[in-house]
Amino acid sequence: DLERNEAAADFAFSAPVKYINAVAFSPDGERCLLCAENKVYVADAETGKVLQTFAGHTDSVVTAAFSADGQRVLSGGDDRTLRLWDATTGKPIQVFSGHKGWVKSLAFSPDGKHILSGATDATVRWWDMETGKEVRQFRKQTESVVTVLFVDEGRATLSVSRDAKVRFWRLE
């Protein structure tokens, strides 16, 4: 309840975990992703009931997102990888490797063909989602990259690092 500055309801997440690093909602708002320990849980956004569990990361998962169509899930974390999952079956589709530091941020491109990642190795990486290959690497950040996002209809990206620097990168 925003008027009273109070929680409207508690979310009863049903998995037995010690901590949750991040949460993200599906485009339709019906499901949510919870990054907990080294797994990603898909839960019903209203009840908190676990619908699926994505296991494959070997260290903490700290970021995840649904694709714009809700059909894929991308996760990243302290094992220095990004993992692409089929949101319906839970099966792994692709592993993206190359970061030398923990992955802290990720994003799907608006056209669904590319992804971005930012990590503690102070790099932003642009990936081809289908092949899993790195398209380009951006290295002007001097500290950990904590946020990446596509802008200008996917033709550019912004990245933010721990030293409070915001960088604009043209992708074309």
PDB file of C-alpha atoms in Angstrom:
ATOM      1  CA  ASP A   1       0.000   0.000   0.000  1.00  0.00           C
ATOM      2  CA  LEU A   2       1.880   3.055  -1.258  1.00  0.00           C
ATOM      3  CA  GLU A   3      -0.325   5.580   0.536  1.00  0.00           C
ATOM      4  CA  ARG A   4       0.465   4.100   3.949  1.00  0.00           C
ATOM      5  CA  ASN A   5       4.001   2.993   3.013  1.00  0.00           C
ATOM      6  CA  GLU A   6       3.219  -0.586   4.033  1.00  0.00           C
ATOM      7  CA  ALA A   7       3.559  -3.965   2.372  1.00  0.00           C
ATOM      8  CA  ALA A   8       0.225  -4.989   0.877  1.00  0.00           C
ATOM      9  CA  ALA A   9       0.949  -8.700   1.238  1.00  0.00           C
ATOM     10  CA  ASP A  10       3.798 -11.073   1.939  1.00  0.00           C
ATOM     11  CA  PHE A  11       5.092 -13.249  -0.867  1.00  0.00           C
ATOM     12  CA  ALA A  12       5.301 -16.857   0.306  1.00  0.00           C
ATOM     13  CA  PHE A  13       8.175 -18.292  -1.777  1.00  0.00           C
ATOM     14  CA  SER A  14       7.976 -22.047  -1.314  1.00  0.00           C
ATOM     15  CA  ALA A  15      11.605 -23.135  -1.909  1.00  0.00           C
ATOM     16  CA  PRO A  16      13.858 -23.846   1.097  1.00  0.00           C
ATOM     17  CA  VAL A  17      16.678 -21.365   0.468  1.00  0.00           C
ATOM     18  CA  LYS A  18      18.960 -19.329   2.711  1.00  0.00           C
ATOM     19  CA  TYR A  19      18.988 -16.193   0.589  1.00  0.00           C
ATOM     20  CA  ILE A  20      17.608 -14.592  -2.568  1.00  0.00           C
ATOM     21  CA  ASN A  21      19.878 -12.371  -4.681  1.00  0.00           C
ATOM     22  CA  ALA A  22      17.440 -11.023  -7.257  1.00  0.00           C
ATOM     23  CA  VAL A  23      13.903 -11.181  -8.564  1.00  0.00           C
ATOM     24  CA  ALA A  24      12.466 -10.448 -12.021  1.00  0.00           C
ATOM     25  CA  PHE A  25       8.945 -10.688 -13.420  1.00  0.00           C
ATOM     26  CA  SER A  26       7.696 -12.187 -16.677  1.00  0.00           C
ATOM     27  CA  PRO A  27       6.304  -9.749 -19.255  1.00  0.00           C
ATOM     28  CA  ASP A  28       2.743 -10.833 -18.415  1.00  0.00           C
ATOM     29  CA  GLY A  29       3.381 -10.497 -14.655  1.00  0.00           C
ATOM     30  CA  GLU A  30       2.207 -14.044 -13.928  1.00  0.00           C
ATOM     31  CA  ARG A  31       5.605 -15.588 -13.128  1.00  0.00           C
ATOM     32  CA  CYS A  32       8.698 -14.396 -11.370  1.00  0.00           C
ATOM     33  CA  LEU A  33      12.296 -15.479 -11.328  1.00  0.00           C
ATOM     34  CA  LEU A  34      14.101 -15.770  -8.024  1.00  0.00           C
ATOM     35  CA  CYS A  35      17.882 -16.098  -8.015  1.00  0.00           C
ATOM     36  CA  ALA A  36      18.669 -18.075  -4.896  1.00  0.00           C
ATOM     37  CA  GLU A  37      22.014 -19.645  -4.151  1.00  0.00           C
ATOM     38  CA  ASN A  38      23.160 -21.390  -7.358  1.00  0.00           C
ATOM     39  CA  LYS A  39      19.709 -21.863  -8.895  1.00  0.00           C
ATOM     40  CA  VAL A  40      16.983 -19.876 -10.599  1.00  0.00           C
ATOM     41  CA  TYR A  41      13.437 -20.606  -9.502  1.00  0.00           C
ATOM     42  CA  VAL A  42      10.359 -19.794 -11.561  1.00  0.00           C
ATOM     43  CA  ALA A  43       7.454 -19.138  -9.233  1.00  0.00           C
ATOM     44  CA  ASP A  44       3.825 -18.169  -9.558  1.00  0.00           C
ATOM     45  CA  ALA A  45       3.893 -14.408  -8.953  1.00  0.00           C
ATOM     46  CA  GLU A  46       0.734 -14.468  -6.856  1.00  0.00           C
ATOM     47  CA  THR A  47       1.181 -17.577  -4.700  1.00  0.00           C
ATOM     48  CA  GLY A  48       4.967 -18.009  -4.638  1.00  0.00           C
ATOM     49  CA  LYS A  49       4.606 -21.679  -5.561  1.00  0.00           C
ATOM     50  CA  VAL A  50       7.698 -22.949  -7.388  1.00  0.00           C
ATOM     51  CA  LEU A  51       6.832 -23.982 -10.936  1.00  0.00           C
ATOM     52  CA  GLN A  52      10.339 -24.823 -12.188  1.00  0.00           C
ATOM     53  CA  THR A  53      13.940 -24.881 -11.049  1.00  0.00           C
ATOM     54  CA  PHE A  54      16.851 -24.109 -13.364  1.00  0.00           C
ATOM     55  CA  ALA A  55      20.060 -25.719 -12.119  1.00  0.00           C
ATOM     56  CA  GLY A  56      23.415 -25.478 -13.860  1.00  0.00           C
ATOM     57  CA  HIS A  57      25.333 -22.581 -12.348  1.00  0.00           C
ATOM     58  CA  THR A  58      28.226 -23.641 -10.130  1.00  0.00           C
ATOM     59  CA  ASP A  59      28.173 -20.564  -7.882  1.00  0.00           C
ATOM     60  CA  SER A  60      25.685 -17.895  -6.764  1.00  0.00           C
ATOM     61  CA  VAL A  61      23.190 -16.626  -9.341  1.00  0.00           C
ATOM     62  CA  VAL A  62      22.793 -12.867  -8.941  1.00  0.00           C
ATOM     63  CA  THR A  63      20.802 -11.711 -11.977  1.00  0.00           C
ATOM     64  CA  ALA A  64      18.125 -13.064 -14.311  1.00  0.00           C
ATOM     65  CA  ALA A  65      15.563 -11.858 -16.821  1.00  0.00           C
ATOM     66  CA  PHE A  66      12.759 -13.090 -19.038  1.00  0.00           C
ATOM     67  CA  SER A  67      12.924 -12.399 -22.769  1.00  0.00           C
ATOM     68  CA  ALA A  68      10.304  -9.946 -24.089  1.00  0.00           C
ATOM     69  CA  ASP A  69       8.124 -12.830 -25.297  1.00  0.00           C
ATOM     70  CA  GLY A  70       8.503 -14.707 -21.992  1.00  0.00           C
ATOM     71  CA  GLN A  71       9.801 -17.824 -23.768  1.00  0.00           C
ATOM     72  CA  ARG A  72      13.399 -17.678 -22.561  1.00  0.00           C
ATOM     73  CA  VAL A  73      15.206 -16.959 -19.318  1.00  0.00           C
ATOM     74  CA  LEU A  74      18.741 -15.645 -19.028  1.00  0.00           C
ATOM     75  CA  SER A  75      20.702 -15.950 -15.792  1.00  0.00           C
ATOM     76  CA  GLY A  76      24.173 -14.911 -14.697  1.00  0.00           C
ATOM     77  CA  GLY A  77      26.326 -15.045 -11.644  1.00  0.00           C
ATOM     78  CA  ASP A  78      29.479 -15.665  -9.733  1.00  0.00           C
ATOM     79  CA  ASP A  79      30.493 -18.676 -11.854  1.00  0.00           C
ATOM     80  CA  ARG A  80      31.302 -16.078 -14.569  1.00  0.00           C
ATOM     81  CA  THR A  81      28.753 -17.484 -17.019  1.00  0.00           C
ATOM     82  CA  LEU A  82      25.410 -16.560 -18.473  1.00  0.00           C
ATOM     83  CA  ARG A  83      22.934 -19.341 -19.104  1.00  0.00           C
ATOM     84  CA  LEU A  84      19.987 -19.290 -21.480  1.00  0.00           C
ATOM     85  CA  TRP A  85      17.004 -21.498 -20.606  1.00  0.00           C
ATOM     86  CA  ASP A  86      13.759 -22.482 -22.284  1.00  0.00           C
ATOM     87  CA  ALA A  87      11.167 -20.909 -19.975  1.00  0.00           C
ATOM     88  CA  THR A  88       8.562 -23.560 -20.786  1.00  0.00           C
ATOM     89  CA  THR A  89      10.587 -26.767 -20.450  1.00  0.00           C
ATOM     90  CA  GLY A  90      13.375 -25.529 -18.171  1.00  0.00           C
ATOM     91  CA  LYS A  91      15.971 -27.072 -20.471  1.00  0.00           C
ATOM     92  CA  PRO A  92      19.311 -25.300 -20.981  1.00  0.00           C
ATOM     93  CA  ILE A  93      19.780 -23.786 -24.436  1.00  0.00           C
ATOM     94  CA  GLN A  94      23.155 -22.042 -24.340  1.00  0.00           C
ATOM     95  CA  VAL A  95      26.054 -21.184 -22.011  1.00  0.00           C
ATOM     96  CA  PHE A  96      27.932 -17.926 -22.570  1.00  0.00           C
ATOM     97  CA  SER A  97      31.490 -17.959 -21.229  1.00  0.00           C
ATOM     98  CA  GLY A  98      34.217 -15.353 -21.384  1.00  0.00           C
ATOM     99  CA  HIS A  99      33.947 -13.034 -18.410  1.00  0.00           C
ATOM    100  CA  LYS A 100      36.901 -13.103 -16.029  1.00  0.00           C
ATOM    101  CA  GLY A 101      34.764 -11.731 -13.185  1.00  0.00           C
ATOM    102  CA  TRP A 102      31.353 -12.285 -11.680  1.00  0.00           C
ATOM    103  CA  VAL A 103      28.410 -11.459 -13.951  1.00  0.00           C
ATOM    104  CA  LYS A 104      26.350  -8.729 -12.282  1.00  0.00           C
ATOM    105  CA  SER A 105      23.952  -7.542 -14.986  1.00  0.00           C
ATOM    106  CA  LEU A 106      22.373  -8.787 -18.198  1.00  0.00           C
ATOM    107  CA  ALA A 107      19.785  -7.764 -20.764  1.00  0.00           C
ATOM    108  CA  PHE A 108      17.974  -9.119 -23.812  1.00  0.00           C
ATOM    109  CA  SER A 109      17.989  -6.993 -26.965  1.00  0.00           C
ATOM    110  CA  PRO A 110      14.566  -5.742 -28.099  1.00  0.00           C
ATOM    111  CA  ASP A 111      14.712  -7.970 -31.212  1.00  0.00           C
ATOM    112  CA  GLY A 112      15.592 -11.040 -29.115  1.00  0.00           C
ATOM    113  CA  LYS A 113      18.760 -11.790 -31.115  1.00  0.00           C
ATOM    114  CA  HIS A 114      21.457 -10.517 -28.756  1.00  0.00           C
ATOM    115  CA  ILE A 115      22.229 -10.183 -25.080  1.00  0.00           C
ATOM    116  CA  LEU A 116      24.425  -7.898 -23.021  1.00  0.00           C
ATOM    117  CA  SER A 117      26.326  -8.709 -19.878  1.00  0.00           C
ATOM    118  CA  GLY A 118      28.355  -6.685 -17.403  1.00  0.00           C
ATOM    119  CA  ALA A 119      30.734  -8.095 -14.822  1.00  0.00           C
ATOM    120  CA  THR A 120      33.293  -7.405 -12.132  1.00  0.00           C
ATOM    121  CA  ASP A 121      36.026  -7.717 -14.780  1.00  0.00           C
ATOM    122  CA  ALA A 122      34.970  -4.175 -15.844  1.00  0.00           C
ATOM    123  CA  THR A 123      33.752  -5.345 -19.255  1.00  0.00           C
ATOM    124  CA  VAL A 124      30.496  -5.178 -21.136  1.00  0.00           C
ATOM    125  CA  ARG A 125      30.010  -8.022 -23.579  1.00  0.00           C
ATOM    126  CA  TRP A 126      27.593  -8.192 -26.500  1.00  0.00           C
ATOM    127  CA  TRP A 127      26.623 -11.760 -27.430  1.00  0.00           C
ATOM    128  CA  ASP A 128      24.833 -13.478 -30.310  1.00  0.00           C
ATOM    129  CA  MET A 129      22.037 -15.358 -28.560  1.00  0.00           C
ATOM    130  CA  GLU A 130      21.743 -18.147 -31.115  1.00  0.00           C
ATOM    131  CA  THR A 131      25.431 -19.068 -31.461  1.00  0.00           C
ATOM    132  CA  GLY A 132      26.619 -18.122 -27.969  1.00  0.00           C
ATOM    133  CA  LYS A 133      29.551 -16.249 -29.498  1.00  0.00           C
ATOM    134  CA  GLU A 134      30.793 -12.896 -28.276  1.00  0.00           C
ATOM    135  CA  VAL A 135      30.113 -10.219 -30.907  1.00  0.00           C
ATOM    136  CA  ARG A 136      32.002  -7.406 -29.231  1.00  0.00           C
ATOM    137  CA  GLN A 137      33.595  -6.449 -25.940  1.00  0.00           C
ATOM    138  CA  PHE A 138      33.604  -2.962 -24.418  1.00  0.00           C
ATOM    139  CA  ARG A 139      36.467  -2.153 -22.034  1.00  0.00           C
ATOM    140  CA  LYS A 140      36.320   1.532 -21.072  1.00  0.00           C
ATOM    141  CA  GLN A 141      34.926   0.926 -17.583  1.00  0.00           C
ATOM    142  CA  THR A 142      37.531   0.981 -14.807  1.00  0.00           C
ATOM    143  CA  GLU A 143      35.472  -0.742 -12.120  1.00  0.00           C
ATOM    144  CA  SER A 144      32.871  -3.510 -11.901  1.00  0.00           C
ATOM    145  CA  VAL A 145      29.964  -3.105 -14.300  1.00  0.00           C
ATOM    146  CA  VAL A 146      26.748  -3.241 -12.280  1.00  0.00           C
ATOM    147  CA  THR A 147      24.088  -2.380 -14.878  1.00  0.00           C
ATOM    148  CA  VAL A 148      23.718  -2.880 -18.627  1.00  0.00           C
ATOM    149  CA  LEU A 149      20.749  -2.100 -20.834  1.00  0.00           C
ATOM    150  CA  PHE A 150      19.849  -1.694 -24.469  1.00  0.00           C
ATOM    151  CA  VAL A 151      18.700   1.770 -25.593  1.00  0.00           C
ATOM    152  CA  ASP A 152      17.727   3.425 -28.856  1.00  0.00           C
ATOM    153  CA  GLU A 153      15.688   0.394 -29.989  1.00  0.00           C
ATOM    154  CA  GLY A 154      18.664  -1.921 -29.466  1.00  0.00           C
ATOM    155  CA  ARG A 155      21.141   0.134 -31.518  1.00  0.00           C
ATOM    156  CA  ALA A 156      23.113   1.194 -28.440  1.00  0.00           C
ATOM    157  CA  THR A 157      23.714   0.302 -24.823  1.00  0.00           C
ATOM    158  CA  LEU A 158      24.333   2.036 -21.536  1.00  0.00           C
ATOM    159  CA  SER A 159      26.545   0.616 -18.831  1.00  0.00           C
ATOM    160  CA  VAL A 160      27.054   1.770 -15.259  1.00  0.00           C
ATOM    161  CA  SER A 161      30.080   0.879 -13.151  1.00  0.00           C
ATOM    162  CA  ARG A 162      30.937   1.029  -9.439  1.00  0.00           C
ATOM    163  CA  ASP A 163      32.944   4.235  -9.969  1.00  0.00           C
ATOM    164  CA  ALA A 164      29.682   6.031 -10.893  1.00  0.00           C
ATOM    165  CA  LYS A 165      30.553   6.227 -14.588  1.00  0.00           C
ATOM    166  CA  VAL A 166      27.784   5.841 -17.143  1.00  0.00           C
ATOM    167  CA  ARG A 167      28.956   4.898 -20.612  1.00  0.00           C
ATOM    168  CA  PHE A 168      27.067   5.007 -23.902  1.00  0.00           C
ATOM    169  CA  TRP A 169      28.108   2.433 -26.509  1.00  0.00           C
ATOM    170  CA  ARG A 170      26.969   2.486 -30.138  1.00  0.00           C
ATOM    171  CA  LEU A 171      26.405  -1.064 -31.422  1.00  0.00           C
ATOM    172  CA  GLU A 172      26.086  -0.362 -35.147  1.00  0.00           C
TER     173      GLU A 172
END
